């Protein structure tokens, strides 16, 4: 009988990971997504909770593209518009 070590995300109990670093990255992405959703809720109160969650996760998953766009490379967003990093 083999023993397998798995890691569970503390923010997403359904997901299991074979690598602790990967589980940590997933937790950090979900934490960022939650904060982004809170910011978006303040900016656009009419968004539903589902829309806020989806937008927050999308932005968190594509944080590198958004970071480049905010650092004076707005054309980086074309990657998302053209579907290069779309889910």
Short mmCIF file of C-alpha atoms in Angstrom, two decimals:
data_model
loop_
_atom_site.label_atom_id
_atom_site.label_comp_id
_atom_site.label_asym_id
_atom_site.label_seq_id
_atom_site.Cartn_x
_atom_site.Cartn_y
_atom_site.Cartn_z
CA UNK A 1 0.00 0.00 0.00
CA UNK A 2 1.37 3.38 -1.01
CA UNK A 3 1.06 6.53 1.03
CA UNK A 4 0.49 9.78 -0.77
CA UNK A 5 0.89 13.22 0.75
CA UNK A 6 -1.62 15.76 -0.47
CA UNK A 7 -2.22 19.37 0.50
CA UNK A 8 -5.56 21.06 0.80
CA UNK A 9 -6.19 24.69 0.14
CA UNK A 10 -7.40 26.44 3.29
CA UNK A 11 -9.68 28.68 1.21
CA UNK A 12 -10.93 26.00 -1.21
CA UNK A 13 -11.46 22.77 0.71
CA UNK A 14 -12.54 20.89 -2.43
CA UNK A 15 -9.14 21.25 -4.12
CA UNK A 16 -6.23 18.97 -3.31
CA UNK A 17 -2.65 19.58 -4.37
CA UNK A 18 0.37 17.33 -4.58
CA UNK A 19 2.71 20.23 -3.82
CA UNK A 20 2.55 22.55 -0.80
CA UNK A 21 3.86 25.50 -2.82
CA UNK A 22 1.08 25.02 -5.36
CA UNK A 23 -1.55 24.94 -2.59
CA UNK A 24 -0.05 28.13 -1.11
CA UNK A 25 -0.13 29.87 -4.52
CA UNK A 26 -3.78 28.88 -4.93
CA UNK A 27 -4.63 30.25 -1.47
CA UNK A 28 -2.86 33.53 -2.23
CA UNK A 29 -4.67 33.81 -5.57
CA UNK A 30 -8.03 33.29 -3.83
CA UNK A 31 -7.12 35.83 -1.14
CA UNK A 32 -6.27 38.39 -3.83
CA UNK A 33 -9.50 37.55 -5.69
CA UNK A 34 -11.53 38.17 -2.54
CA UNK A 35 -9.88 41.55 -1.97
CA UNK A 36 -10.36 42.51 -5.61
CA UNK A 37 -14.04 41.58 -5.31
CA UNK A 38 -14.35 43.86 -2.28
CA UNK A 39 -12.75 46.75 -4.15
CA UNK A 40 -15.00 46.17 -7.16
CA UNK A 41 -18.06 46.07 -4.89
CA UNK A 42 -17.17 49.52 -3.57
CA UNK A 43 -16.63 50.83 -7.10
CA UNK A 44 -19.68 49.17 -8.70
CA UNK A 45 -22.24 48.32 -6.00
CA UNK A 46 -24.73 46.98 -8.57
CA UNK A 47 -22.58 43.92 -9.34
CA UNK A 48 -23.91 40.64 -7.96
CA UNK A 49 -21.86 38.52 -5.57
CA UNK A 50 -21.32 35.97 -8.36
CA UNK A 51 -20.08 38.67 -10.75
CA UNK A 52 -17.76 40.06 -8.09
CA UNK A 53 -16.34 36.60 -7.40
CA UNK A 54 -15.85 35.81 -11.09
CA UNK A 55 -14.22 39.16 -11.81
CA UNK A 56 -11.97 38.92 -8.77
CA UNK A 57 -10.79 35.41 -9.68
CA UNK A 58 -10.24 36.40 -13.32
CA UNK A 59 -8.16 39.40 -12.31
CA UNK A 60 -6.19 37.41 -9.72
CA UNK A 61 -5.43 34.61 -12.20
CA UNK A 62 -4.20 37.21 -14.69
CA UNK A 63 -2.45 39.42 -12.17
CA UNK A 64 0.81 39.51 -14.15
CA UNK A 65 -0.96 40.98 -17.19
CA UNK A 66 -2.79 43.56 -15.09
CA UNK A 67 0.45 44.43 -13.26
CA UNK A 68 2.21 45.13 -16.57
CA UNK A 69 -0.75 47.22 -17.73
CA UNK A 70 -0.67 49.30 -14.55
CA UNK A 71 3.09 49.76 -14.92
CA UNK A 72 2.71 51.81 -18.12
CA UNK A 73 2.19 48.92 -20.54
CA UNK A 74 -1.54 49.19 -21.21
CA UNK A 75 -1.13 47.17 -24.40
CA UNK A 76 -0.51 44.12 -22.20
CA UNK A 77 -4.29 43.91 -21.76
CA UNK A 78 -4.52 42.93 -25.44
CA UNK A 79 -3.38 39.47 -24.32
CA UNK A 80 -6.61 39.12 -22.38
CA UNK A 81 -8.75 40.74 -25.03
CA UNK A 82 -7.38 38.41 -27.69
CA UNK A 83 -7.85 35.38 -25.46
CA UNK A 84 -4.20 34.45 -24.92
CA UNK A 85 -4.77 33.94 -21.18
CA UNK A 86 -8.53 33.47 -21.17
CA UNK A 87 -9.87 30.71 -18.97
#
